[in-house]
Short mmCIF file of C-alpha atoms and ligand atoms in Angstrom, two decimals:
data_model
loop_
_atom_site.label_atom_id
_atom_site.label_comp_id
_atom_site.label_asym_id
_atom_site.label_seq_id
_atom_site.Cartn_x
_atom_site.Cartn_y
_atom_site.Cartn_z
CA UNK A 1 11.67 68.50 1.32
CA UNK A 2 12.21 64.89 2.25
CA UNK A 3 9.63 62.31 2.39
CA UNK A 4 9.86 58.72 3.04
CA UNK A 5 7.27 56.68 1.06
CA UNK A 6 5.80 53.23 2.68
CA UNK A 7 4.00 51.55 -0.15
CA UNK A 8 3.01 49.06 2.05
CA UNK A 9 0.67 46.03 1.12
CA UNK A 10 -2.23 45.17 -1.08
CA UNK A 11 -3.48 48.56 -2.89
CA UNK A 12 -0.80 50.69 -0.76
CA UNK A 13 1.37 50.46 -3.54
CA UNK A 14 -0.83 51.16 -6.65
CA UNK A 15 -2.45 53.83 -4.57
CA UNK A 16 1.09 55.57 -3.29
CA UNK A 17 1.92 55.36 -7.08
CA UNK A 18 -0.56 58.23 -8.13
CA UNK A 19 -0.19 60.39 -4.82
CA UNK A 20 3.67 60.76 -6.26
CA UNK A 21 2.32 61.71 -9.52
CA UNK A 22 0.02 64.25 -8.07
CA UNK A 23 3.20 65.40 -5.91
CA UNK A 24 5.59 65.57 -8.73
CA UNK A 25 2.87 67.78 -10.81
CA UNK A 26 2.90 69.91 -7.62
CA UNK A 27 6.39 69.92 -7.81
CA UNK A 28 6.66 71.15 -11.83
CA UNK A 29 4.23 73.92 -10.93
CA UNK A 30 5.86 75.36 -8.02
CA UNK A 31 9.49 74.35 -8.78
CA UNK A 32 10.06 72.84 -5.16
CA UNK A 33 12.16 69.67 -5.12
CA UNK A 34 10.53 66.72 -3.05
CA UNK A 35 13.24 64.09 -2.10
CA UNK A 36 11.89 60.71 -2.14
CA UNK A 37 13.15 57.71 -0.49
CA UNK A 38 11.10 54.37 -0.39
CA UNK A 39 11.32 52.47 2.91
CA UNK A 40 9.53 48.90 4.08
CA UNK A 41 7.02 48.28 6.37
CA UNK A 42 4.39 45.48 7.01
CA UNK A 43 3.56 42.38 5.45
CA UNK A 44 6.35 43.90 2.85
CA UNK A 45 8.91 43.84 5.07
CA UNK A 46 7.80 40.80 6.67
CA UNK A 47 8.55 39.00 3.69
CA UNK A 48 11.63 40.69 2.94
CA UNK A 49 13.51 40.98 6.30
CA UNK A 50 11.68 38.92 8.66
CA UNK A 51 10.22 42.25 10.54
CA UNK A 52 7.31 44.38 10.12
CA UNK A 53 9.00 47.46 11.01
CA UNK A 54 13.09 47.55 10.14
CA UNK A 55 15.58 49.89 11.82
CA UNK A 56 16.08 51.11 8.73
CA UNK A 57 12.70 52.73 8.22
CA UNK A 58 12.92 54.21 11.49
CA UNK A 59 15.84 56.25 10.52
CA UNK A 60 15.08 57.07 7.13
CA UNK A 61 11.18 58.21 8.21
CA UNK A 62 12.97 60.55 11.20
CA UNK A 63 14.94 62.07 8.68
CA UNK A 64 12.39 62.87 6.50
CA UNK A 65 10.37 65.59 6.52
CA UNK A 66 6.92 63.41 6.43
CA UNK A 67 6.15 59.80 5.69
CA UNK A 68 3.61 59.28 3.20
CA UNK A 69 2.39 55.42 3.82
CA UNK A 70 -0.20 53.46 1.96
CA UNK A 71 -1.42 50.57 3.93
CA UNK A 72 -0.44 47.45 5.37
CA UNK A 73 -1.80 44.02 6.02
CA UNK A 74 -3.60 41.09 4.66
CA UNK A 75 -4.82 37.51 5.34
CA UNK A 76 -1.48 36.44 4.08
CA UNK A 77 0.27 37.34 7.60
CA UNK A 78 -2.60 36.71 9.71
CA UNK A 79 -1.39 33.80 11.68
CA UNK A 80 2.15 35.35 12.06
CA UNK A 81 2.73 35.76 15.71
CA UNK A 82 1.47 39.37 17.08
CA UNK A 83 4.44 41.43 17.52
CA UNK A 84 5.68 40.80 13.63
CA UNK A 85 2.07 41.33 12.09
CA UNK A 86 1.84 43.98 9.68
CA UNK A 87 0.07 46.16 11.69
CA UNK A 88 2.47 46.32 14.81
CA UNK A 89 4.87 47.62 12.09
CA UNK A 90 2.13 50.51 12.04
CA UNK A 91 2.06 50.98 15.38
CA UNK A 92 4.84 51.13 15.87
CA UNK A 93 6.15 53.61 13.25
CA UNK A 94 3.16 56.17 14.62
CA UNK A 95 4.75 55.82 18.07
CA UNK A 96 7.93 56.02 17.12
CA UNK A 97 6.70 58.91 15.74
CA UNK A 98 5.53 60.56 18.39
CA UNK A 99 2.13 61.80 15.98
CA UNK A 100 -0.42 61.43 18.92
CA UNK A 101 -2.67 63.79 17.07
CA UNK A 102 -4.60 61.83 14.23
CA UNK A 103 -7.04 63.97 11.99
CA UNK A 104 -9.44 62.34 10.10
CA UNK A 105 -11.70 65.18 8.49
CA UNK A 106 -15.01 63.85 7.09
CA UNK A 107 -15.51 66.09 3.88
CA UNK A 108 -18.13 65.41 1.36
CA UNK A 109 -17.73 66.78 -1.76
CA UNK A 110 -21.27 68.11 -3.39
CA UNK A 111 -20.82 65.82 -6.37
CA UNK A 112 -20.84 62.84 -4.80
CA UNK A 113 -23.84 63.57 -2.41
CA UNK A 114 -25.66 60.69 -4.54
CA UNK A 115 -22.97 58.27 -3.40
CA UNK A 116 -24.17 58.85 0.00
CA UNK A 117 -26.19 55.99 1.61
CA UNK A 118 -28.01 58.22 3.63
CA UNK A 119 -31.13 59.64 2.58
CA UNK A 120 -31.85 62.93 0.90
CA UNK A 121 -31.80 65.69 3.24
CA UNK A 122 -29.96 64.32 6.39
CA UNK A 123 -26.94 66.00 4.84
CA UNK A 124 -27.89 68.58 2.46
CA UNK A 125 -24.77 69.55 0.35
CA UNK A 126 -22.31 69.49 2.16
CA UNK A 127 -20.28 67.45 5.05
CA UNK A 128 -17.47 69.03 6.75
CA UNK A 129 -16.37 66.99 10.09
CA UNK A 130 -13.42 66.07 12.19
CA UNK A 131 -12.31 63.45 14.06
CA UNK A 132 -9.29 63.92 15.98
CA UNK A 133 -8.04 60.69 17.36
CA UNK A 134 -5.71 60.02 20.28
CA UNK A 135 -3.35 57.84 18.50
CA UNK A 136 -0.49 56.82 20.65
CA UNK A 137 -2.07 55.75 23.61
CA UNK A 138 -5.19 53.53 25.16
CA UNK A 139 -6.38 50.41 24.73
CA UNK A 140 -3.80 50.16 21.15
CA UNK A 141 -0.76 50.35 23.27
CA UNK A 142 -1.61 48.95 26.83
CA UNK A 143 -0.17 46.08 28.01
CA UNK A 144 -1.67 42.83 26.46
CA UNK A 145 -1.41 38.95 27.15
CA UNK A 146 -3.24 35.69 27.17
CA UNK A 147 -2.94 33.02 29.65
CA UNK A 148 -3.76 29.58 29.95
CA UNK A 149 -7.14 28.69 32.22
CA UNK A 150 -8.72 25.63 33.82
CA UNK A 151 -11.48 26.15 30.98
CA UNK A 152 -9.22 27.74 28.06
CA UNK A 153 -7.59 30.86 28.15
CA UNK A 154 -7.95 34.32 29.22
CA UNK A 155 -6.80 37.32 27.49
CA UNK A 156 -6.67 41.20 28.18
CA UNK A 157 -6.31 44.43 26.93
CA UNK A 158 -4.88 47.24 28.90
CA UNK A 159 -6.65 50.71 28.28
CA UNK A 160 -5.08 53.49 30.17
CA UNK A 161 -4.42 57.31 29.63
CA UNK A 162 -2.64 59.94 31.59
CA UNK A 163 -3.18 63.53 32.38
CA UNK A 164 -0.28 65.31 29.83
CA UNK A 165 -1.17 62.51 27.25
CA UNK A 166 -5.21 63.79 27.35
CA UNK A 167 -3.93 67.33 27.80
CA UNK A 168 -1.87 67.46 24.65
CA UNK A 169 -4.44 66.25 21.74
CA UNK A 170 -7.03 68.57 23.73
CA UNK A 171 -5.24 71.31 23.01
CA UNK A 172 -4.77 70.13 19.19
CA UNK A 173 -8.49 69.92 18.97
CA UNK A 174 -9.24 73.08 20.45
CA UNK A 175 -6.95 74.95 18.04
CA UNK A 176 -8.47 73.15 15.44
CA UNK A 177 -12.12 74.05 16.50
CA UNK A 178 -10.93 77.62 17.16
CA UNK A 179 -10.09 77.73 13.17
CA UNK A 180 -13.33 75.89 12.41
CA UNK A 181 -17.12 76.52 13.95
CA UNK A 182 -15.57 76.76 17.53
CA UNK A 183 -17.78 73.40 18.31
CA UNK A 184 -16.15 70.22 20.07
CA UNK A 185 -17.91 67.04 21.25
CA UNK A 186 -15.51 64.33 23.31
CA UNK A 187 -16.96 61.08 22.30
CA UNK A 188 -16.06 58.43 25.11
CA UNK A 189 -17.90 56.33 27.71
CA UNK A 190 -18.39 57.46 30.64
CA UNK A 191 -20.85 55.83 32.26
CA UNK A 192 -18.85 52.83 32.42
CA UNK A 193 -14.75 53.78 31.87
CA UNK A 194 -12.45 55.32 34.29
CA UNK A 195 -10.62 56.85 31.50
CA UNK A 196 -13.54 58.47 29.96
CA UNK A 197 -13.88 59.77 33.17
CA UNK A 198 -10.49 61.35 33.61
CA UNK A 199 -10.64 62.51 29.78
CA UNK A 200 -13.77 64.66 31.08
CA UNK A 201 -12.30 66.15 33.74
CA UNK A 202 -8.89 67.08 31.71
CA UNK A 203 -11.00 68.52 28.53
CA UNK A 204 -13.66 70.65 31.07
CA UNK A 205 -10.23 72.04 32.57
CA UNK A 206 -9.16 73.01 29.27
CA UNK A 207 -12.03 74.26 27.79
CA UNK A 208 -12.23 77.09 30.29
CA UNK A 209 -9.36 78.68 28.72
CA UNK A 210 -11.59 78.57 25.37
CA UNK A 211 -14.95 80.42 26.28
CA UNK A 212 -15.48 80.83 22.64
CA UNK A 213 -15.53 77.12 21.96
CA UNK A 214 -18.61 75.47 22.60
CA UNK A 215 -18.09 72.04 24.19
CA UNK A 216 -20.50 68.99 24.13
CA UNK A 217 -19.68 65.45 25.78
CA UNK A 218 -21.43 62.33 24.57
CA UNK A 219 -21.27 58.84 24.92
CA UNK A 220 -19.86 56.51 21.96
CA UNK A 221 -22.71 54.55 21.49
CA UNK A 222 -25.10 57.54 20.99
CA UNK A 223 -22.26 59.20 18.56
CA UNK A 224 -22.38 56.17 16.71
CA UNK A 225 -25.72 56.68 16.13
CA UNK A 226 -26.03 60.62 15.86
CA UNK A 227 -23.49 60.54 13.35
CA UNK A 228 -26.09 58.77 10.71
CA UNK A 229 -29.57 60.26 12.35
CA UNK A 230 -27.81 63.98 11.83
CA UNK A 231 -24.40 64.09 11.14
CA UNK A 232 -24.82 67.91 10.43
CA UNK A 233 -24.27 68.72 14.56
CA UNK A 234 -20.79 68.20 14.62
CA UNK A 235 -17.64 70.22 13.46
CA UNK A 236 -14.79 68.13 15.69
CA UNK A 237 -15.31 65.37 17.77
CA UNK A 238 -12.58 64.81 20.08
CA UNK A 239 -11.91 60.95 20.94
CA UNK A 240 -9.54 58.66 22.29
CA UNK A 241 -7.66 55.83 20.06
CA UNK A 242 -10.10 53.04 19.84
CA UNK A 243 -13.40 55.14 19.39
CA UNK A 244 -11.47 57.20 16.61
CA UNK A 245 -10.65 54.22 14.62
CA UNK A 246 -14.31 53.00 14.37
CA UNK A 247 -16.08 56.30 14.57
CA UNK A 248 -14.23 57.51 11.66
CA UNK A 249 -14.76 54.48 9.15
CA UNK A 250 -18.41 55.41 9.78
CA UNK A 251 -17.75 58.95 9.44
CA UNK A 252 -16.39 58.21 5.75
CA UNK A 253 -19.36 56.34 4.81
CA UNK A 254 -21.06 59.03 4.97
CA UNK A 255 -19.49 60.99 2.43
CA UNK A 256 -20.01 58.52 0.04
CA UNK A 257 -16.84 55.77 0.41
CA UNK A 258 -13.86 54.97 2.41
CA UNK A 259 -11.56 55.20 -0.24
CA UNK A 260 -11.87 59.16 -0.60
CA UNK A 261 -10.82 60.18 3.19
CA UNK A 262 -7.02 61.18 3.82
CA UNK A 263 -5.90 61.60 7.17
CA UNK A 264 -2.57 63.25 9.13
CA UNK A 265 -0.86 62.42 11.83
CA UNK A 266 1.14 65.34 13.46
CA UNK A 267 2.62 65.25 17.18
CA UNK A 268 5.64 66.32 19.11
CA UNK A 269 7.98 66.90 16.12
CA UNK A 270 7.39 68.65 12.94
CA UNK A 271 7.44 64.91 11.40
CA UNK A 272 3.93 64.29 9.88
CA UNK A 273 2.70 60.80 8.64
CA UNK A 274 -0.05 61.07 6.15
CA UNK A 275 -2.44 58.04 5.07
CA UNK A 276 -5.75 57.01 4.16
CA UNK A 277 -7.94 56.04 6.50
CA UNK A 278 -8.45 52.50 4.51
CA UNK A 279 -7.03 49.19 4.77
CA UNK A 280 -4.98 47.71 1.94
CA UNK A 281 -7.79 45.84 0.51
CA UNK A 282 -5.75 42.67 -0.33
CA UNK A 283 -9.30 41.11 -2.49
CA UNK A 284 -8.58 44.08 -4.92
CA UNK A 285 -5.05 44.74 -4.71
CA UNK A 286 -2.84 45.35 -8.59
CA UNK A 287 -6.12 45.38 -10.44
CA UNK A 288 -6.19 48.73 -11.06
CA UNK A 289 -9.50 48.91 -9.37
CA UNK A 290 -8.66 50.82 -6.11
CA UNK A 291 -9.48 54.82 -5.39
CA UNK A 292 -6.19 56.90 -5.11
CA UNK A 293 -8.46 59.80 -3.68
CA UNK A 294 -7.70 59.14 0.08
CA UNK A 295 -4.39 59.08 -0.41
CA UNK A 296 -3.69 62.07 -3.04
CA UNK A 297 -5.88 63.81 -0.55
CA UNK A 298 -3.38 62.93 1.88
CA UNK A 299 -1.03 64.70 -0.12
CA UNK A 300 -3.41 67.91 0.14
CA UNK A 301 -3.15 67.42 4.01
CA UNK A 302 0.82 66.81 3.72
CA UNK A 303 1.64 70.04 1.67
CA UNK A 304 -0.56 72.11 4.19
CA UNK A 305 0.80 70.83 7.75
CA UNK A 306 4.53 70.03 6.72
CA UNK A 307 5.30 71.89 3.96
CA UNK A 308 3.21 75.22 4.97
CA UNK A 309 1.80 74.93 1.09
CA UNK A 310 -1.73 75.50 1.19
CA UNK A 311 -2.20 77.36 -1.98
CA UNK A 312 -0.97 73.96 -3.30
CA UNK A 313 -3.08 71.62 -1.01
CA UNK A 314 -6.11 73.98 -2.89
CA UNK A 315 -4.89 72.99 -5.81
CA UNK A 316 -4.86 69.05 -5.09
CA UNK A 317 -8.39 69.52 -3.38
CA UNK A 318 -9.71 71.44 -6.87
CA UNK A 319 -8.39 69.15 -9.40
CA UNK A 320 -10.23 66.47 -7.27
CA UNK A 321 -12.95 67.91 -7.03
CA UNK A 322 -13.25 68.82 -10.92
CA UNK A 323 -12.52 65.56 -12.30
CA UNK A 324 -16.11 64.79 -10.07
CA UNK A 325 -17.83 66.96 -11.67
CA UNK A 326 -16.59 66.16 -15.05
CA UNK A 327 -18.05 62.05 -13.65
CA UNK A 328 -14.97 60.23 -12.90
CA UNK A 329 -15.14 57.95 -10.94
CA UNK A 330 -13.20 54.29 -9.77
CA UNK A 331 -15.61 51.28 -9.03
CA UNK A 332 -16.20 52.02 -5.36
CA UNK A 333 -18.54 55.18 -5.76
CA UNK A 334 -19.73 54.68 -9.54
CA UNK A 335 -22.92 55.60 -10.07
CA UNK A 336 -25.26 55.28 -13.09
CA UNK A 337 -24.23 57.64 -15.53
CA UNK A 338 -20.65 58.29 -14.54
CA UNK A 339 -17.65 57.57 -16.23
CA UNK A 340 -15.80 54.40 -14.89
CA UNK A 341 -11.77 54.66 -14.67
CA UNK A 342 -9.21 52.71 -12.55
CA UNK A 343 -6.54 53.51 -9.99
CA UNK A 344 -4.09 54.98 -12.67
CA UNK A 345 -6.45 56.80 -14.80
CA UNK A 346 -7.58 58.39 -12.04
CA UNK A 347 -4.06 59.39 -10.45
CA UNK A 348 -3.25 60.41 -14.42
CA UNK A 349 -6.39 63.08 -14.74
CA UNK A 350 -5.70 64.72 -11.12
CA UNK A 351 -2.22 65.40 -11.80
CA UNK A 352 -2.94 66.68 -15.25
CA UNK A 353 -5.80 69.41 -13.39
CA UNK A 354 -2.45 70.98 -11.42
CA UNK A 355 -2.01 73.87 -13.17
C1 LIG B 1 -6.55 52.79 10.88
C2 LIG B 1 -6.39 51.29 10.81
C3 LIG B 1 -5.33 50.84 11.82
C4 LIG B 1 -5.79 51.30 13.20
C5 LIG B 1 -5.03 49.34 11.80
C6 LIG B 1 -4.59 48.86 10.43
C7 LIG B 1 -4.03 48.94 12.83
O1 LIG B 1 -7.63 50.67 11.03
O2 LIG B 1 -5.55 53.50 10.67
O3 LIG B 1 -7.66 53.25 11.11
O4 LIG B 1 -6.60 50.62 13.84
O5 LIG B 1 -5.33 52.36 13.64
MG1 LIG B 2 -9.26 52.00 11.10
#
């Protein structure tokens, strides 16, 4: 099993340091073989080759069986111009790619239900969500410019989607709901886009071939704000690019911190590229202070879409979940009581609960 590792920039490196561990214990256990080889991306490779996304990377990540990536970016490259920032290196990888289906679940373990900003009783025990995000297409990948005006400039974002393009991650979503509670809402907007428009009229087509799936549509701005007043009435929401990027940074708030949530990205091939949904934190980065969760959870999501290893990705998800409950935790969601450990402790105690 090959995988192509992208530490990437600020904590993408410390983080990607204890998802290998984690992997390698996986490894021991069920005496598979996992092939590493460590590629550049981002601000990284910016400062190494001049380019945010090398030919090299390409190859080696669509010769691999999955990509593991940390993250990329930082205020260090944020004046470069826009087609070598970090971040088109990302883009560019995910099209490149071809993983137009991003899943982002929103899964709160019981332990941390404390860590939780909401109040007691909007959520109960539990969380168990999922975004799926268009993430290929729309408003990331449109055509884009600026242009000099009597008054200053004027710039512009092109958001567009076609039929097959909505068609495809429809269909992902409904054979996730179908193994889930057989409930999707499309978040979009409606009321005011053409796109959100045609998105309706492609998912309604689709969802007659489901008649077990229930299907709800709402607007963004009243998902925004359903997903803190009650969280509890969704099992998948089904969104395009932009929408799934913000919508699912609140979503992880809501289990308690950003740095716990994992997400895959799975399309046309059976390449998968699995990250956490966080940034690279540059104002924390190699001090040993980040959370590895996200990203060994990533690993959970790796071994059970690429590698067909899901007694495995249960094993990643229970030694997480029992170093909670023994009160581990890294700064972001210590709480009074618990037992305070960085980025490599952390890493250290998961792998040693794979047994
Ligand atoms: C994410 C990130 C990226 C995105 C950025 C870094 C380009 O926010 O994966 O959610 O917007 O897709
Ligand atoms: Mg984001």
């Amino acid at each position: 099993m090959k995988i192509a590792v992208i530490k990437g920039d600020g904590i993408g490196p410390e983080v990607v340091d204890e998802a290998v561990k984690v992997l390698n214990a996986i490894s021991k256990k069920y005496e598979c073989n996992f092939e590493y080889k460590e590629v550049l991306m981002g601000g990284a490779a910016i400062d190494k080759v001049g380019e945010p996304l090398p030919k090299e990377t390409i190859e080696v990540c669509k010769n691999s069986d999955a990509v593991l990536l940390g993250a990329v970016g930082g205020p260090k490259w944020d004046n470069v111009p826009r087609n070598l920032r970090p971040e088109a290196g990302l883009l560019k990888i995910r099209k490149e790619l071809q993983v137009f289906a991003n899943l982002r679940p929103a899964i709160m373990f019981p332990q941390m239900k404390d860590a939780s900003p909401l109040k007691e009783g909007i959520l109960g025990d539990s969380l168990d969500l999922m975004i799926v995000r268009e993430l290929t297409g729309g408003i990331y990948f449109g055509d884009k410019d600026r242009i000099d005006i009597e008054q200053g400039q004027k710039a512009w974002d092109i958001m567009s989607y076609s039929t097959p393009e909505i068609a495809r991650i429809a269909k992902v979503a409904f054979k996730i709901a179908d193994k889930r509670n057989k409930h999707i809402t499309l978040v979009d907007k409606a009321n005011v886009l053409e796109n959100s428009r045609l998105w309706r009229e492609v998912v309604s087509a689709i969802s007659k071939e489901h008649e077990d799936i229930k299907i709800d549509y709402m607007y963004v701005d009243n998902a925004a704000m359903q997903l803190i007043r009650n969280p509890k009435q969704f099992d998948v929401i089904l969104t395009g690019n932009m929408f799934g990027d913000i919508l699912s940074d609140e979503a992880s708030m809501l289990t308690g911190s950003l740095g716990m949530l994992p997400s895959a990205s799975i399309g046309k091939n059976k390449i998968g590229l699995y990250e956490p949904i966080h940034g690279s934190a540059p104002d924390i980065a190699g001090e040993d202070k980040a959370n590895p969760i996200a990203t060994i959870m990533s690993i959970a999501m790796m071994l059970r879409f690429s590698f067909d290893m899901e007694e495995a990705a249960k094993d990643i998800e229970n030694a997480v979940s029992k170093i909670l409950e023994k009160g581990y935790r890294t700064l972001d969601i210590m709480e009074e009581g618990m037992i305070k450990v960085g980025t490599q402790k952390m890493g250290e105690l998961i792998s040693q609960n794979i047994k």
